[in-house]
Coordinates of C-alpha atoms and ligand atoms in Angstrom, one line a residue:
Chain A
M1211 CA -2.1 18.7 -10.3
R1212 CA -3.6 17.6 -13.7
Q1213 CA -1.0 14.9 -13.9
T1214 CA -2.1 13.8 -10.2
V1215 CA -5.7 13.8 -11.5
R1216 CA -5.2 11.5 -13.9
L1217 CA -2.5 9.5 -12.7
F1218 CA -4.9 9.1 -9.7
G1219 CA -7.4 8.3 -11.8
L1220 CA -6.0 5.2 -13.5
L1221 CA -4.4 3.9 -10.0
L1222 CA -7.8 3.9 -9.4
R1223 CA -8.8 1.9 -12.0
G1224 CA -6.4 -0.1 -11.4
Y1225 CA -6.7 -1.1 -7.8
V1226 CA -10.8 -1.5 -7.9
R1227 CA -10.3 -4.7 -11.1
D1228 CA -7.5 -5.8 -8.2
R1229 CA -10.4 -8.9 -6.7
T1230 CA -8.2 -9.6 -4.1
A1231 CA -7.2 -5.7 -2.8
L1232 CA -10.9 -4.9 -3.2
F1233 CA -11.7 -8.4 -1.3
F1234 CA -9.5 -7.6 1.9
S1235 CA -10.3 -3.8 1.7
L1236 CA -14.2 -4.4 1.6
V1237 CA -15.3 -8.0 2.1
V1238 CA -12.8 -9.1 4.9
P1239 CA -13.9 -5.7 7.2
L1240 CA -17.5 -6.6 7.0
M1241 CA -16.6 -10.2 8.2
L1242 CA -15.0 -9.0 11.0
M1243 CA -17.7 -6.4 11.7
V1244 CA -20.5 -9.0 11.0
I1245 CA -19.2 -12.1 12.7
F1246 CA -18.4 -10.3 16.2
G1247 CA -21.3 -7.9 16.1
Y1248 CA -23.8 -11.1 15.5
L1249 CA -22.3 -13.6 17.7
N1250 CA -21.1 -10.8 20.5
L1251 CA -18.3 -12.1 21.2
G1252 CA -16.8 -9.0 23.8
D1253 CA -20.9 -8.9 24.8
F1254 CA -21.5 -6.7 28.0
G1255 CA -24.8 -6.4 27.6
R1256 CA -24.3 -8.7 31.2
V1257 CA -22.2 -7.7 34.3
S1258 CA -21.0 -9.8 36.6
V1259 CA -22.1 -8.3 40.0
A1260 CA -20.7 -10.5 43.8
I1261 CA -22.6 -9.1 46.6
D1262 CA -21.5 -9.1 50.2
D1263 CA -24.9 -8.9 51.3
Q1264 CA -23.1 -8.4 55.6
A1265 CA -26.5 -6.5 56.7
K1266 CA -28.9 -9.4 56.1
N1267 CA -31.7 -7.4 57.0
Q1268 CA -34.7 -6.1 55.2
S1269 CA -33.6 -4.0 53.7
S1270 CA -30.4 -5.4 51.8
K1271 CA -32.6 -8.6 50.5
Q1272 CA -34.9 -5.8 48.7
L1273 CA -31.6 -4.4 47.4
V1274 CA -30.3 -8.1 45.9
D1275 CA -33.7 -9.1 45.4
I1276 CA -34.1 -5.9 43.2
L1277 CA -30.6 -6.0 41.5
K1278 CA -30.9 -10.2 41.1
G1279 CA -34.1 -9.3 38.6
I1280 CA -32.1 -7.4 36.1
N1281 CA -31.7 -8.5 33.3
T1282 CA -28.2 -6.8 32.5
L1283 CA -26.8 -8.4 35.3
V1284 CA -25.2 -11.8 37.1
V1285 CA -25.7 -11.7 40.6
T1286 CA -24.0 -13.8 42.5
E1287 CA -23.8 -13.5 46.7
Q1288 CA -20.2 -14.4 48.1
T1289 CA -17.6 -13.5 50.8
T1290 CA -15.4 -10.0 50.2
D1291 CA -12.2 -12.0 50.0
D1292 CA -13.6 -14.0 47.1
A1293 CA -14.8 -11.6 45.0
L1294 CA -11.7 -9.7 45.4
N1295 CA -9.7 -13.2 44.4
H1296 CA -12.2 -13.8 41.4
L1297 CA -12.2 -9.4 40.3
K1298 CA -8.3 -10.1 40.0
R1299 CA -8.6 -13.1 38.0
T1300 CA -11.1 -11.0 36.0
E1301 CA -13.3 -13.7 36.2
L1302 CA -16.1 -10.7 38.0
D1303 CA -16.7 -7.2 37.1
M1304 CA -17.8 -5.8 40.5
L1305 CA -18.2 -6.3 43.8
V1306 CA -20.6 -4.6 45.8
V1307 CA -20.8 -4.9 49.5
I1308 CA -23.5 -4.3 52.1
P1309 CA -22.2 -2.7 55.2
S1310 CA -24.4 -4.4 58.1
D1311 CA -25.3 -1.0 58.8
F1312 CA -27.5 -0.9 56.1
V1313 CA -31.2 0.1 56.3
I1314 CA -33.5 2.6 53.2
A1315 CA -35.1 4.4 55.5
P1316 CA -35.4 8.2 55.3
A1317 CA -32.4 10.1 57.3
R1318 CA -32.5 11.7 60.3
P1319 CA -30.7 15.4 59.8
G1320 CA -26.9 14.6 61.4
Q1321 CA -27.0 10.8 60.6
A1322 CA -24.3 9.0 58.8
V1323 CA -25.7 7.0 55.8
P1324 CA -24.5 3.7 55.3
Q1325 CA -22.5 3.8 52.4
L1326 CA -22.4 0.6 49.5
I1327 CA -18.5 0.0 49.0
V1328 CA -18.1 -1.0 44.9
Y1329 CA -15.2 -2.3 43.3
G1330 CA -14.7 -2.7 39.7
D1331 CA -12.2 -4.5 37.5
D1332 CA -10.4 -2.1 35.3
A1333 CA -9.7 -3.9 32.6
R1334 CA -13.4 -3.8 31.7
P1335 CA -14.7 -0.2 32.8
Q1336 CA -17.6 -0.4 30.3
Q1337 CA -19.1 -2.6 32.2
V1338 CA -17.8 -1.5 35.3
A1339 CA -19.6 1.8 34.5
V1340 CA -23.3 0.6 33.6
G1341 CA -23.4 -1.6 36.6
R1342 CA -22.7 1.4 39.3
Q1343 CA -24.9 3.2 36.8
I1344 CA -28.1 0.9 37.5
I1345 CA -26.9 0.1 41.4
A1346 CA -27.1 4.1 42.2
Q1347 CA -30.5 4.3 40.6
V1348 CA -31.9 1.2 42.0
I1349 CA -30.8 3.2 45.3
D1350 CA -32.2 6.4 44.2
R1351 CA -35.4 4.5 43.2
L1352 CA -35.7 2.9 46.6
S1353 CA -35.1 5.9 48.0
F1354 CA -37.8 7.5 46.4
A1355 CA -40.1 4.1 47.5
V1356 CA -39.1 5.4 51.2
T1357 CA -39.4 9.0 50.9
Q1358 CA -42.0 9.2 47.8
T1359 CA -44.6 8.3 46.0
A1360 CA -45.5 4.8 44.0
P1361 CA -46.4 5.7 40.5
V1362 CA -42.4 7.0 40.4
I1363 CA -41.2 3.3 40.1
A1364 CA -42.6 2.4 37.2
V1365 CA -40.4 5.3 35.5
K1366 CA -37.7 4.5 37.0
D1367 CA -38.0 1.0 36.2
E1368 CA -38.1 1.6 32.6
T1369 CA -35.0 4.0 33.1
V1370 CA -33.0 0.7 34.4
Q1371 CA -33.3 -1.3 32.0
G1372 CA -32.7 1.1 29.4
V1373 CA -29.3 1.3 30.4
R1374 CA -27.6 -0.7 28.0
L1375 CA -24.9 -0.2 26.0
R1376 CA -24.4 -3.1 23.4
Y1377 CA -21.4 -4.9 22.6
V1378 CA -22.0 -3.4 18.5
D1379 CA -22.5 0.1 19.3
F1380 CA -18.9 -0.4 21.1
L1381 CA -17.6 -2.7 18.4
V1382 CA -18.4 -1.1 15.5
P1383 CA -15.9 2.9 16.0
G1384 CA -13.8 -0.2 16.5
I1385 CA -13.8 -1.9 13.6
L1386 CA -13.2 1.3 12.1
G1387 CA -10.3 2.1 13.3
V1388 CA -8.4 -0.8 13.1
N1389 CA -9.6 -1.3 9.3
I1390 CA -8.4 2.1 8.6
M1391 CA -5.1 1.0 10.2
Q1392 CA -5.1 -2.3 8.4
L1393 CA -6.0 -0.9 4.7
A1394 CA -3.3 2.4 4.7
I1395 CA -0.3 0.1 5.6
F1396 CA -1.2 -3.6 3.6
S1397 CA -2.3 -1.6 0.2
V1398 CA 0.6 1.0 0.4
A1399 CA 3.3 -1.4 1.4
F1400 CA 2.3 -4.2 -0.8
A1401 CA 1.4 -2.3 -3.6
L1402 CA 4.9 0.0 -3.9
V1403 CA 7.2 -2.5 -3.0
A1404 CA 5.6 -5.2 -5.4
D1405 CA 6.2 -2.1 -7.9
K1406 CA 9.7 -1.6 -6.8
Q1407 CA 10.4 -5.6 -7.1
R1408 CA 9.0 -5.6 -10.7
G1409 CA 10.8 -2.8 -11.8
V1410 CA 7.1 -1.1 -12.2
L1411 CA 8.4 2.5 -10.6
R1412 CA 12.3 1.8 -11.7
R1413 CA 10.3 2.3 -15.4
I1414 CA 8.0 5.4 -14.3
M1415 CA 11.6 7.0 -13.0
A1416 CA 12.7 7.0 -16.3
T1417 CA 10.0 9.2 -17.1
P1418 CA 10.0 13.4 -16.1
V1419 CA 7.2 12.6 -14.1
R1420 CA 7.0 14.6 -10.5
V1421 CA 7.3 12.5 -7.8
T1422 CA 5.0 14.5 -5.3
N1423 CA 2.5 14.0 -7.6
L1424 CA 2.6 10.5 -8.3
L1425 CA 2.7 10.1 -4.8
A1426 CA -0.4 12.4 -4.4
A1427 CA -1.9 10.2 -6.7
H1428 CA -1.0 7.2 -4.7
V1429 CA -2.2 8.8 -1.1
M1430 CA -5.3 9.7 -3.3
T1431 CA -6.2 6.4 -4.4
R1432 CA -5.8 5.0 -0.7
L1433 CA -8.1 8.0 0.1
V1434 CA -11.1 6.8 -2.0
I1435 CA -10.7 3.4 -1.1
A1436 CA -10.5 4.1 2.5
A1437 CA -13.7 6.5 2.2
G1438 CA -15.7 3.5 0.4
Q1439 CA -14.5 1.2 3.1
V1440 CA -16.0 3.2 6.4
A1441 CA -19.0 3.8 3.8
V1442 CA -19.8 0.6 3.7
L1443 CA -18.9 -0.5 7.2
L1444 CA -21.3 2.2 8.7
L1445 CA -24.4 1.6 6.2
V1446 CA -24.1 -2.4 7.5
A1447 CA -23.6 -1.1 11.2
L1448 CA -26.4 1.4 10.7
V1449 CA -28.7 -0.8 8.9
L1450 CA -27.3 -4.3 10.0
F1451 CA -27.1 -3.6 13.9
N1452 CA -29.0 -0.3 14.6
V1453 CA -25.9 1.4 15.8
T1454 CA -26.9 5.5 16.7
I1455 CA -23.7 7.8 15.9
V1456 CA -24.5 10.0 18.6
G1457 CA -21.4 13.0 17.5
G1458 CA -22.7 12.7 14.6
L1459 CA -21.3 11.4 10.4
I1460 CA -19.2 14.2 9.7
P1461 CA -16.8 15.0 13.0
L1462 CA -16.3 10.5 12.9
V1463 CA -15.3 10.6 8.8
V1464 CA -13.0 13.5 9.7
V1465 CA -11.2 11.4 12.2
A1466 CA -11.1 8.4 10.0
L1467 CA -9.5 10.4 7.5
I1468 CA -7.0 11.9 9.9
G1469 CA -6.5 8.5 11.0
T1470 CA -6.3 6.8 7.3
I1471 CA -3.4 9.7 6.4
L1472 CA -1.7 8.8 9.4
F1473 CA -1.4 5.0 8.2
L1474 CA -0.6 5.9 5.2
T1475 CA 3.1 7.8 6.0
I1476 CA 3.5 4.0 8.2
G1477 CA 2.9 2.4 4.9
F1478 CA 4.8 4.2 2.8
A1479 CA 8.0 4.4 5.8
L1480 CA 7.5 0.7 5.3
A1481 CA 7.6 0.8 1.7
G1482 CA 10.4 3.0 1.5
W1483 CA 12.4 0.6 3.8
A1484 CA 11.3 -2.9 2.7
T1485 CA 13.7 -4.7 -0.5
S1486 CA 11.8 -7.7 -0.9
E1487 CA 8.3 -8.7 -0.8
N1488 CA 8.2 -10.6 1.8
Q1489 CA 9.8 -8.6 4.7
V1490 CA 6.2 -6.2 4.2
P1491 CA 3.9 -9.0 6.3
A1492 CA 6.6 -9.6 9.0
I1493 CA 6.8 -6.0 9.5
A1494 CA 3.2 -4.8 8.9
Q1495 CA 2.4 -7.9 11.6
L1496 CA 4.9 -6.2 13.9
I1497 CA 3.6 -2.9 13.4
T1498 CA -0.2 -3.5 13.1
L1499 CA -0.7 -6.9 15.9
P1500 CA 0.3 -5.4 19.2
Q1501 CA -2.4 -2.5 18.5
F1502 CA -5.0 -5.2 17.0
F1503 CA -5.2 -6.2 20.2
F1504 CA -4.0 -3.6 22.5
S1505 CA -5.5 -0.3 21.1
G1506 CA -9.7 -1.6 22.0
V1507 CA -10.7 -3.0 19.0
F1508 CA -12.6 -5.7 20.1
F1509 CA -12.5 -5.1 23.8
S1510 CA -11.5 -2.5 26.2
K1511 CA -7.9 -0.6 25.4
N1512 CA -7.5 -1.6 29.2
A1513 CA -7.5 -5.2 29.0
A1514 CA -3.8 -4.7 28.4
P1515 CA -1.6 -5.6 31.0
E1516 CA -1.4 -2.7 33.6
L1517 CA 2.6 -2.8 33.2
I1518 CA 2.3 -1.6 29.5
R1519 CA -1.0 0.1 29.2
P1520 CA 1.4 4.3 29.6
V1521 CA 2.4 2.5 25.9
T1522 CA -0.5 0.9 24.7
N1523 CA -2.4 3.7 25.2
I1524 CA -0.6 6.4 22.9
L1525 CA -0.4 3.6 20.5
P1526 CA -2.0 5.3 17.0
L1527 CA -4.4 3.2 16.7
T1528 CA -5.5 3.2 20.9
L1529 CA -5.4 7.5 20.2
L1530 CA -7.9 6.8 16.7
N1531 CA -10.2 3.8 18.4
D1532 CA -10.6 6.6 21.8
A1533 CA -11.8 9.6 19.5
L1534 CA -13.7 7.2 17.0
R1535 CA -15.4 6.0 20.2
E1536 CA -16.2 9.3 21.9
I1537 CA -17.8 10.7 19.0
S1538 CA -19.7 7.8 17.6
V1539 CA -20.9 6.5 21.8
Q1540 CA -20.5 9.0 24.1
G1541 CA -21.6 12.6 21.5
A1542 CA -17.8 13.8 21.4
T1543 CA -17.2 16.7 19.4
I1544 CA -14.3 17.3 17.2
W1545 CA -13.7 19.9 20.3
D1546 CA -13.6 17.1 22.9
V1547 CA -11.4 15.1 21.4
R1548 CA -8.8 17.2 20.3
T1549 CA -6.0 15.6 22.9
Q1550 CA -7.0 12.3 20.8
I1551 CA -6.6 14.2 17.2
L1552 CA -3.3 16.2 18.6
G1553 CA -1.2 12.6 19.3
L1554 CA -2.8 11.2 16.2
L1555 CA -1.2 14.5 13.8
I1556 CA 1.8 14.6 16.0
W1557 CA 1.7 10.5 15.3
T1558 CA 1.2 11.4 11.7
L1559 CA 4.3 14.3 11.7
A1560 CA 7.0 11.2 12.7
G1561 CA 5.5 8.9 10.3
F1562 CA 6.4 11.9 7.8
I1563 CA 9.7 12.0 8.7
L1564 CA 10.4 8.4 8.8
A1565 CA 8.8 8.6 4.7
V1566 CA 10.5 11.2 3.6
R1567 CA 13.7 9.6 4.9
L1568 CA 13.2 6.2 4.3
F1569 CA 11.5 6.5 1.0
R1570 CA 14.3 7.1 -2.2
F1571 CA 12.2 6.5 -5.8
E1572 CA 15.2 7.2 -7.1
K1573 CA 17.4 3.8 -5.8
F1574 CA 14.8 1.2 -7.9
Chain B
M921 CA 24.9 18.3 -37.2
P922 CA 26.3 17.4 -33.8
P923 CA 26.0 14.1 -32.1
I924 CA 22.9 13.7 -30.4
V925 CA 24.8 11.1 -28.1
Q926 CA 27.9 11.9 -26.5
V927 CA 30.0 10.1 -23.7
N928 CA 33.2 11.0 -23.0
D929 CA 35.5 8.6 -20.2
L930 CA 32.3 7.5 -18.5
R931 CA 33.1 5.7 -15.6
K932 CA 31.2 3.4 -13.5
R933 CA 31.9 1.2 -9.9
Y934 CA 29.9 -0.9 -8.0
G935 CA 32.0 -1.4 -5.5
D936 CA 34.7 -3.6 -6.3
I937 CA 33.6 -4.4 -9.7
E938 CA 34.4 -1.6 -12.2
A939 CA 31.7 -1.9 -14.7
V940 CA 32.2 1.0 -16.9
R941 CA 35.9 1.8 -17.2
G942 CA 36.0 5.1 -19.0
I943 CA 34.3 4.7 -21.9
S944 CA 33.9 8.0 -24.9
F945 CA 31.8 7.6 -28.3
F946 CA 29.1 8.6 -29.9
V947 CA 25.9 8.7 -31.9
E948 CA 24.6 10.5 -35.2
P949 CA 21.1 11.6 -35.2
G950 CA 18.9 9.3 -37.1
E951 CA 21.2 6.3 -36.7
V952 CA 20.1 2.7 -35.1
F953 CA 23.5 2.6 -32.9
G954 CA 23.9 -1.0 -31.2
L955 CA 26.0 -1.8 -27.8
L956 CA 26.1 -5.5 -28.2
G957 CA 28.4 -7.3 -25.5
P958 CA 28.4 -10.6 -23.4
N959 CA 26.4 -11.1 -19.8
G960 CA 27.9 -8.4 -17.7
A961 CA 30.1 -6.2 -20.5
G962 CA 28.6 -3.2 -19.1
K963 CA 25.8 -2.0 -21.3
T964 CA 22.8 -1.9 -19.2
T965 CA 24.7 0.2 -16.2
T966 CA 25.8 2.5 -20.0
V967 CA 22.6 2.8 -20.9
E968 CA 21.1 3.2 -17.7
I969 CA 23.5 6.2 -17.1
L970 CA 22.8 7.9 -19.7
E971 CA 18.8 7.2 -19.1
G972 CA 19.7 9.5 -15.7
L973 CA 18.7 6.4 -14.4
R974 CA 21.9 5.3 -12.4
R975 CA 24.7 7.9 -11.5
A976 CA 28.4 7.7 -13.3
D977 CA 31.3 8.1 -11.2
G978 CA 32.8 10.0 -13.4
G979 CA 32.7 11.2 -17.0
S980 CA 30.8 13.3 -19.2
A981 CA 27.5 12.8 -21.6
T982 CA 25.2 14.6 -23.3
V983 CA 21.6 13.3 -25.1
A984 CA 19.9 15.2 -27.4
G985 CA 22.1 18.2 -26.4
V986 CA 21.2 17.9 -22.6
D987 CA 24.2 17.4 -19.5
V988 CA 22.7 14.0 -18.0
F989 CA 24.1 15.0 -14.8
R990 CA 23.2 18.6 -14.4
D991 CA 19.8 17.7 -15.9
P992 CA 18.8 14.2 -15.8
S993 CA 14.8 15.0 -16.1
G994 CA 15.8 17.5 -19.0
V995 CA 17.2 14.5 -20.7
K996 CA 14.5 12.3 -19.6
R997 CA 11.8 14.8 -21.4
R998 CA 14.0 14.1 -24.9
I999 CA 14.0 10.1 -24.6
G1000 CA 11.9 6.9 -24.9
V1001 CA 13.1 4.2 -22.8
Q1002 CA 12.3 0.9 -23.0
L1003 CA 13.9 -1.4 -19.4
Q1004 CA 15.7 -4.5 -19.4
A1005 CA 13.8 -5.4 -16.4
S1006 CA 10.9 -3.8 -15.8
A1007 CA 6.6 -3.8 -15.7
F1008 CA 4.2 -1.9 -16.3
P1009 CA 1.4 -0.8 -13.5
D1010 CA -1.2 -3.6 -12.8
H1011 CA -4.7 -4.0 -13.6
L1012 CA -4.5 -1.5 -16.6
T1013 CA -5.0 -2.6 -20.1
A1014 CA -2.9 -1.6 -22.9
R1015 CA -4.4 1.4 -23.6
E1016 CA -4.5 3.0 -20.1
T1017 CA -1.0 1.7 -19.9
V1018 CA -0.1 4.2 -22.5
R1019 CA -2.3 6.7 -21.1
F1020 CA -0.4 6.2 -17.9
F1021 CA 2.8 6.6 -19.5
A1022 CA 1.6 9.8 -21.3
A1023 CA 0.2 11.1 -17.8
C1024 CA 4.2 10.7 -16.5
Y1025 CA 5.1 13.0 -18.8
D1026 CA 1.9 15.2 -18.7
L1027 CA 0.9 14.9 -22.6
V1028 CA -2.9 13.8 -23.8
V1029 CA -1.7 11.6 -26.9
D1030 CA -3.7 9.4 -29.4
E1031 CA -3.4 6.4 -27.4
L1032 CA -5.3 3.9 -30.1
A1033 CA -3.3 5.3 -33.1
L1034 CA 0.1 5.3 -31.4
L1035 CA -1.0 1.1 -30.5
R1036 CA -1.8 0.8 -34.2
S1037 CA 1.4 2.4 -34.9
V1038 CA 3.5 -0.6 -33.1
D1039 CA 0.3 -3.1 -34.4
L1040 CA -1.0 -3.4 -31.5
G1041 CA -4.4 -1.6 -32.4
E1042 CA -6.4 -5.1 -31.7
R1043 CA -5.2 -5.9 -28.5
A1044 CA -6.1 -1.7 -27.2
N1045 CA -8.2 -3.5 -24.5
Q1046 CA -6.7 -6.3 -23.3
P1047 CA -5.1 -6.3 -19.5
Q1048 CA -1.5 -5.7 -20.1
D1049 CA -0.3 -9.0 -18.5
K1050 CA -2.2 -11.0 -20.8
L1051 CA -0.3 -10.3 -23.6
S1052 CA 2.6 -12.1 -25.3
G1053 CA 6.3 -11.1 -25.0
G1054 CA 6.4 -9.9 -28.2
Q1055 CA 3.2 -7.8 -27.9
R1056 CA 4.9 -6.5 -24.4
Q1057 CA 7.8 -5.7 -26.3
R1058 CA 5.7 -3.4 -28.4
L1059 CA 3.5 -2.3 -25.5
S1060 CA 7.1 -1.3 -24.4
I1061 CA 8.2 0.5 -27.2
A1062 CA 5.0 2.0 -27.4
T1063 CA 4.8 3.8 -24.4
A1064 CA 8.7 4.7 -24.4
L1065 CA 7.2 6.8 -27.9
V1066 CA 4.8 8.9 -26.2
N1067 CA 6.8 12.1 -26.1
Q1068 CA 7.8 11.6 -29.9
P1069 CA 11.2 11.0 -28.2
Q1070 CA 14.7 12.3 -30.2
V1071 CA 16.2 8.9 -28.6
L1072 CA 14.8 5.9 -28.2
F1073 CA 16.3 3.6 -26.1
L1074 CA 16.0 -0.3 -26.0
D1075 CA 17.9 -2.7 -23.5
E1076 CA 17.6 -6.0 -24.9
P1077 CA 14.2 -5.5 -27.3
T1078 CA 14.0 -8.8 -28.4
T1079 CA 15.6 -11.2 -26.1
G1080 CA 12.9 -14.1 -25.4
L1081 CA 11.3 -13.4 -28.5
D1082 CA 10.3 -16.3 -31.5
P1083 CA 12.3 -15.8 -34.1
Q1084 CA 9.4 -14.0 -36.3
A1085 CA 8.6 -11.4 -33.2
R1086 CA 12.2 -10.9 -33.2
R1087 CA 12.2 -9.9 -37.2
N1088 CA 8.7 -8.2 -36.4
L1089 CA 10.7 -5.9 -34.0
W1090 CA 13.5 -5.5 -36.3
D1091 CA 11.0 -3.8 -39.0
L1092 CA 9.3 -1.7 -36.5
I1093 CA 12.7 -0.3 -35.3
R1094 CA 13.5 0.4 -38.7
D1095 CA 10.4 2.2 -38.8
I1096 CA 10.9 4.1 -35.7
Q1097 CA 14.3 5.2 -36.9
G1098 CA 12.3 5.9 -40.7
R1099 CA 10.4 8.9 -39.0
G1100 CA 13.3 10.4 -37.8
T1101 CA 14.0 8.9 -34.6
T1102 CA 17.3 8.0 -32.7
V1103 CA 17.4 4.3 -31.7
F1104 CA 20.2 3.5 -29.2
L1105 CA 20.0 -0.2 -28.3
T1106 CA 22.0 -3.1 -26.9
T1107 CA 21.4 -7.0 -27.5
H1108 CA 24.4 -9.9 -27.3
Y1109 CA 23.4 -11.2 -30.8
L1110 CA 24.9 -11.0 -33.6
D1111 CA 22.8 -11.1 -36.5
E1112 CA 20.5 -8.8 -35.0
A1113 CA 23.4 -6.1 -35.3
E1114 CA 25.0 -7.1 -38.7
I1115 CA 20.9 -6.8 -40.3
L1116 CA 19.6 -3.5 -37.9
C1117 CA 22.6 -1.2 -36.5
D1118 CA 24.0 1.4 -38.6
R1119 CA 27.2 0.9 -36.1
V1120 CA 28.2 -1.2 -33.9
A1121 CA 29.9 -0.8 -30.4
I1122 CA 31.7 -3.9 -28.7
M1123 CA 31.8 -4.1 -25.0
E1124 CA 34.1 -5.8 -23.1
Q1125 CA 34.5 -5.6 -19.2
G1126 CA 33.5 -2.5 -19.2
N1127 CA 35.5 -0.8 -21.9
I1128 CA 34.4 -0.4 -26.2
V1129 CA 36.6 -2.6 -28.3
A1130 CA 35.7 -1.9 -31.0
L1131 CA 32.9 0.9 -33.1
N1132 CA 32.3 0.5 -36.8
P1133 CA 29.8 0.0 -39.1
P1134 CA 29.1 -4.2 -38.9
R1135 CA 30.1 -4.6 -42.6
K1136 CA 33.6 -2.5 -41.7
L1137 CA 34.2 -4.6 -38.9
I1138 CA 33.7 -7.5 -41.1
D1139 CA 35.6 -6.5 -43.1
D1140 CA 38.6 -5.4 -41.0
L1141 CA 38.2 -8.7 -39.9
L1142 CA 39.0 -10.8 -43.2
A1143 CA 40.9 -8.0 -43.8
R1144 CA 43.4 -9.4 -40.9
G1145 CA 43.6 -12.6 -42.6
F1146 CA 40.5 -14.6 -40.7
T1147 CA 39.0 -17.5 -42.3
K1148 CA 36.4 -19.7 -40.5
P1149 CA 37.5 -22.5 -39.5
V1150 CA 34.2 -24.5 -40.8
L1151 CA 32.5 -24.2 -44.0
Q1152 CA 30.1 -22.0 -44.7
Q1153 CA 26.8 -23.4 -45.2
K1154 CA 24.1 -21.9 -47.5
A1155 CA 21.4 -22.1 -44.8
N1156 CA 21.1 -22.6 -41.1
L1157 CA 18.7 -24.1 -38.2
E1158 CA 17.1 -21.0 -37.8
D1159 CA 16.1 -20.5 -42.0
V1160 CA 15.1 -24.3 -41.5
F1161 CA 12.5 -23.0 -38.9
L1162 CA 11.4 -20.0 -40.6
D1163 CA 10.9 -21.7 -43.3
L1164 CA 8.7 -24.1 -41.7
T1165 CA 7.0 -21.7 -39.3
G1166 CA 6.7 -19.2 -41.6
H1167 CA 8.0 -15.0 -41.6
E1168 CA 4.4 -14.3 -40.1
L1169 CA 4.1 -13.6 -36.3
R1170 CA 2.5 -15.7 -34.1
E1171 CA -1.0 -14.0 -32.5
P1172 CA -3.3 -16.4 -30.5
Ligands
ATP2504 N1 23.5 -2.4 -9.2 C1 24.3 -3.3 -8.8 N2 25.0 -3.8 -8.0 C2 26.1 -4.2 -8.1 N3 26.8 -4.6 -9.2 C3 26.2 -3.7 -10.5 C4 24.7 -4.1 -10.6 N4 24.2 -3.2 -11.8 C5 25.8 -4.3 -12.3 N5 26.1 -4.6 -11.9 C6 27.3 -5.1 -12.0 O1 28.1 -4.9 -13.0 C7 28.4 -5.4 -14.3 C8 27.7 -5.1 -15.7 O2 26.2 -5.0 -15.6 P1 25.5 -4.5 -16.5 O3 24.3 -5.6 -16.2 O4 25.6 -3.3 -16.9 O5 25.8 -5.9 -17.7 P2 24.9 -6.1 -19.1 O6 25.7 -6.3 -20.2 O7 23.6 -4.8 -19.2 O8 24.9 -7.7 -18.8 P3 23.4 -8.6 -19.4 O9 24.2 -8.9 -20.9 O10 23.5 -9.6 -18.6 O11 22.2 -7.2 -19.3 C9 28.5 -6.7 -13.8 O12 29.0 -7.8 -13.1 C10 27.1 -6.6 -12.5 O13 27.2 -7.9 -11.6
MG2505 MG1 22.0 -5.8 -19.4

């Protein structure tokens, strides 16, 4: 233990002095968050809705007008056929079909209630959810208007405008997840393969150091750096973007930690396998890039083509992002995200076995 | 006293290459032992087997009374090593580098005193990678001394150094010998072997072809009727170089 702590102290010192490593572990993640956060690149404060008004009566006009008046929605009127085409090309988030028998009137007992048909784009579930919620509330409000008294409307109005899932709220957990992955894999793989190539590991292995202690020191170094990275990102998210972590910081940090350990095992496996520094970026990109795009970092994980979604949905980063996002946005507890955590632990075990098999200190 | 290094019929091959072909020798405690040979003779292979870093294919070896094959980490605890090709962990100062290796032995040492003993006291807080070649070799020896080893293995310690730095390192090695440490070094500099070593083994294509004190090797050669084809010079170019640039070590 004493040996581990002493080695850890020195490795950490070396790491912190490495400007390049620090830049990639702290500055780049911040830049990613600020750029995407400010530019609102994946903005879905606005939901594009097509309406096919087949009723064209007083009530339907009223509904369409109200929907058009809501900032969050971009409303166009289209026929169902056109709109469905646009939907398929993800040029639209939703389609609302107002049936020809649509009325807003107190329902008489036994009478069939007119039904709105809502189509949503699978690839943008957040937008669709927001859109559905708004429409439901508008309908509620209209129903109230015919059945109840006026003041209710004002209250409802605020609620309707209040349904705003900001992009940064969605973005921050994704940024956390992707940076945990990058830091853990790249910092371990690059550093250890460089040590291997330059003969640092050979020199160390000429001492009676316990390999497990040395590895533990490397792991601890990365955990501290990862914790620092998470802290900085969260601080900026809270201060600059006013993000609220609904589920609280502790569950978020716990999941982040599990994720770090998972990706560290992959980093060690990669470092064990690679024999030259040139192999590292190629393989590391091969592992991280698909997850970068398909694991719901900047956009929904459902943006992945439907065909490969069964695979992308169980990628380590997808599980991590899901868990982080459910905690941060929806206020989930650790118990609520137990499925994702179980998945992460299974991946960790797999990574650990791979690392142990591939990492041979004696060879150096 | 029993030999401190004992090697018996040691063998090692890499695929088709027979790097070490059944060599046997021993090293006396307290001597400076030199393994001399051209590139590819098998010096590094031999030394790294004795250090517990490579596996032999046959034979046996003990270092400081410990069987190298059975208890490599027992050997590692008792020896100090300087490898032919190696580097130190990044971004540490000379002093922290010594501390790092002390931690590898789970020891606490007086780092500054150790650095002073290799003439690096002034450089303690300098980043390790900003040291000159000669300074780095001396730092390397300092890290090899953290555990007060019984045997110090040096694989080509003076390769790439200027004449002053070489002489400085020779002094250091004699100094270490004076403190009672056995030194096992490899070199392909004949003058180095002649000046520094108590006994020299000459290695050639995986075999040891001669093993004696340098003077004895030379006398034996002369006894075989050898005469140098060229006129013996009173001085050589190295003497000129040293005369012009001085004997002191160059420190920027
Ligand atoms: N890891 C290895 N794999 C394959 N062949 C090797 C390996 N290490 C050494 N050899 C070969 O074994 C032979 C002896 O190499 P070794 O490094 O022991 O020589 P050396 O005497 O130390 O040479 P030098 O003076 O150049 O350092 C050489 O032919 C070398 O190519
Ligand atoms: Mg060699």
